[in-house]
C-alpha positions as a printed Julia matrix, in Angstrom:
181×3 Matrix{Float64}:
 147.8   67.46  38.2
 145.24  65.85  36.06
 145.92  62.32  37.44
 145.56  63.66  40.98
 142.37  65.11  40.5
 141.08  61.84  38.37
 142.26  59.97  41.59
 140.39  62.51  44.03
 136.99  62.21  41.42
 137.63  58.46  41.63
 137.81  58.3   45.18
 134.88  60.72  45.99
 132.76  58.11  44.27
 134.07  55.05  45.71
 132.68  56.8   48.83
 129.41  57.7   47.29
 129.01  54.28  46.26
 129.77  52.61  49.62
 127.96  54.93  51.57
 124.89  54.27  49.18
 124.91  50.57  49.54
 125.22  50.6   53.5
 122.26  52.89  53.0
 120.5   50.33  50.79
 121.34  47.64  53.08
 120.58  48.97  56.36
 116.68  49.89  54.53
 116.43  46.61  53.23
 117.03  45.43  56.9
 114.33  47.64  58.39
 111.85  47.33  55.55
 112.08  43.21  55.8
 112.74  42.94  59.64
 109.81  41.01  60.18
 110.94  38.31  57.33
 114.27  38.11  58.63
 113.38  37.76  62.52
 110.06  36.85  62.56
 110.02  33.52  64.45
 112.09  35.36  67.0
 109.67  38.03  67.26
 106.78  35.91  67.35
 108.5   33.52  70.22
 109.33  36.45  72.36
 105.87  38.06  71.55
 103.92  34.72  72.68
 104.36  35.54  76.58
 103.17  38.82  76.03
  99.93  37.68  73.95
  99.11  34.87  76.49
  96.03  34.19  78.48
  97.43  33.66  82.16
  97.23  30.02  82.86
  95.14  30.28  85.85
  92.09  32.62  84.06
  92.25  30.24  80.96
  91.5   27.16  82.77
  88.6   28.9   84.73
  86.87  30.48  82.0
  85.13  27.59  80.61
  86.8   27.98  77.02
  89.29  24.99  75.65
  92.54  25.78  76.01
  96.05  25.88  73.78
  98.93  25.62  76.22
 102.45  25.55  74.93
 105.75  25.1   76.43
 108.61  27.02  74.17
 111.98  28.65  74.85
 113.36  31.25  72.94
 116.44  29.26  72.15
 114.63  26.31  71.08
 115.1   25.75  67.18
 112.27  23.79  66.46
 109.91  26.52  68.52
 111.12  29.01  66.08
 110.53  27.03  63.21
 106.79  26.42  64.68
 106.35  29.73  65.7
 104.89  30.98  62.58
 102.27  28.11  62.04
 101.43  28.54  65.7
 100.83  32.44  65.34
  98.22  31.71  62.79
  96.32  28.76  64.65
  96.15  31.94  67.36
  94.87  34.2   64.88
  92.3   31.86  63.47
  91.11  30.12  66.79
  91.51  32.79  69.3
  87.64  33.66  69.64
  87.13  29.94  70.79
  90.06  29.03  72.56
  92.53  30.19  75.34
  96.09  30.7   73.76
  98.65  29.97  76.82
 102.43  30.41  75.96
 104.56  29.11  78.84
 108.54  29.92  78.72
 110.13  27.09  79.89
 113.09  29.23  80.73
 110.93  31.59  83.6
 110.77  30.26  86.68
 107.55  31.28  87.37
 106.09  28.31  85.43
 108.09  25.54  87.24
 104.78  24.26  88.64
 103.38  24.01  85.4
 106.55  22.58  83.99
 106.22  19.53  86.53
 102.71  19.13  86.5
 102.24  18.59  82.64
 105.73  16.6   82.71
 107.49  18.82  80.01
 110.81  17.18  79.46
 111.08  18.19  75.77
 110.0   21.47  73.63
 107.84  22.44  72.34
 104.85  20.84  73.98
 101.72  21.69  73.45
  98.82  20.3   75.74
  95.12  21.03  74.04
  92.4   20.72  77.0
  88.86  20.85  76.73
  86.59  23.38  78.52
  86.39  21.69  81.44
  90.49  21.6   81.79
  90.74  17.76  80.72
  93.98  17.17  79.07
  92.43  15.99  75.44
  96.09  16.06  73.44
  99.67  16.38  74.1
 102.02  17.49  71.14
 105.81  16.93  71.66
 108.35  18.46  69.17
 107.9   19.35  65.73
 104.42  19.12  64.35
 102.83  20.32  61.19
 100.23  22.63  61.33
  97.55  20.41  59.72
  97.9   17.8   62.82
  96.97  20.35  65.38
  94.41  22.33  63.63
  92.84  18.91  63.16
  93.14  18.11  66.69
  91.57  21.8   67.53
  88.81  21.25  65.51
  88.01  17.82  67.32
  88.14  19.56  70.61
  85.89  22.49  69.57
  83.47  19.22  68.45
  83.9   18.26  72.3
  86.0   14.93  71.81
  87.21  13.45  75.09
  89.66  11.08  73.89
  93.48  11.66  75.13
  95.99  11.56  72.31
  99.79  11.6   72.57
 101.66  12.79  69.28
 105.42  12.38  69.62
 107.72  13.51  67.21
 111.55  12.84  67.2
 112.73  16.15  66.18
 112.27  18.22  69.75
 114.87  19.88  71.96
 116.07  16.89  74.21
 115.81  17.45  78.03
 119.55  15.76  79.47
 119.43  14.43  82.89
 121.25  16.28  85.61
 122.65  15.38  88.92
 120.41  13.28  91.42
 117.92  12.6   88.69
 116.98  16.12  88.14
 115.21  16.89  84.9
 113.84  20.44  83.62
 113.39  21.87  80.44
 116.02  24.15  81.16
 118.7   21.22  81.66
 118.65  21.41  77.95
 122.25  20.62  76.61
């Protein structure tokens, strides 16, 4: 009898410990969800926070235009840096984010020859292309270009980094950012 009651007490305590452990794990996930999922959340919110490109190119402000995809690992890695740039400069610059998986933006994808993502294009207030960044970039490089843009520099520069999502050719030489493999 005594060993049965000890066993029941042990099982009861074990169940309590398991339930508490599960509660702690769930609480941690809820409390730290932004830390765990910040990049994915930021990428999803970019499209919602974006200035419409038609408005951006017509409102006489410089424009930061980023082509991205939610599945792009480099885009996810850069998302916190881009978000901090947006917070710092959004009063002076339009921030436009176009998801290459949204067919609505095909004309912009073709117009700006997007064949690797992320791709960031910086435009002066007249809509002239000033800088193009393709692939993973350091925040400081983009920040310096934005500062230069705000000082009204008009020379076009292209900065390429080998670390970006490569676009593979499709049949009949049709290439688009969604042809990523």
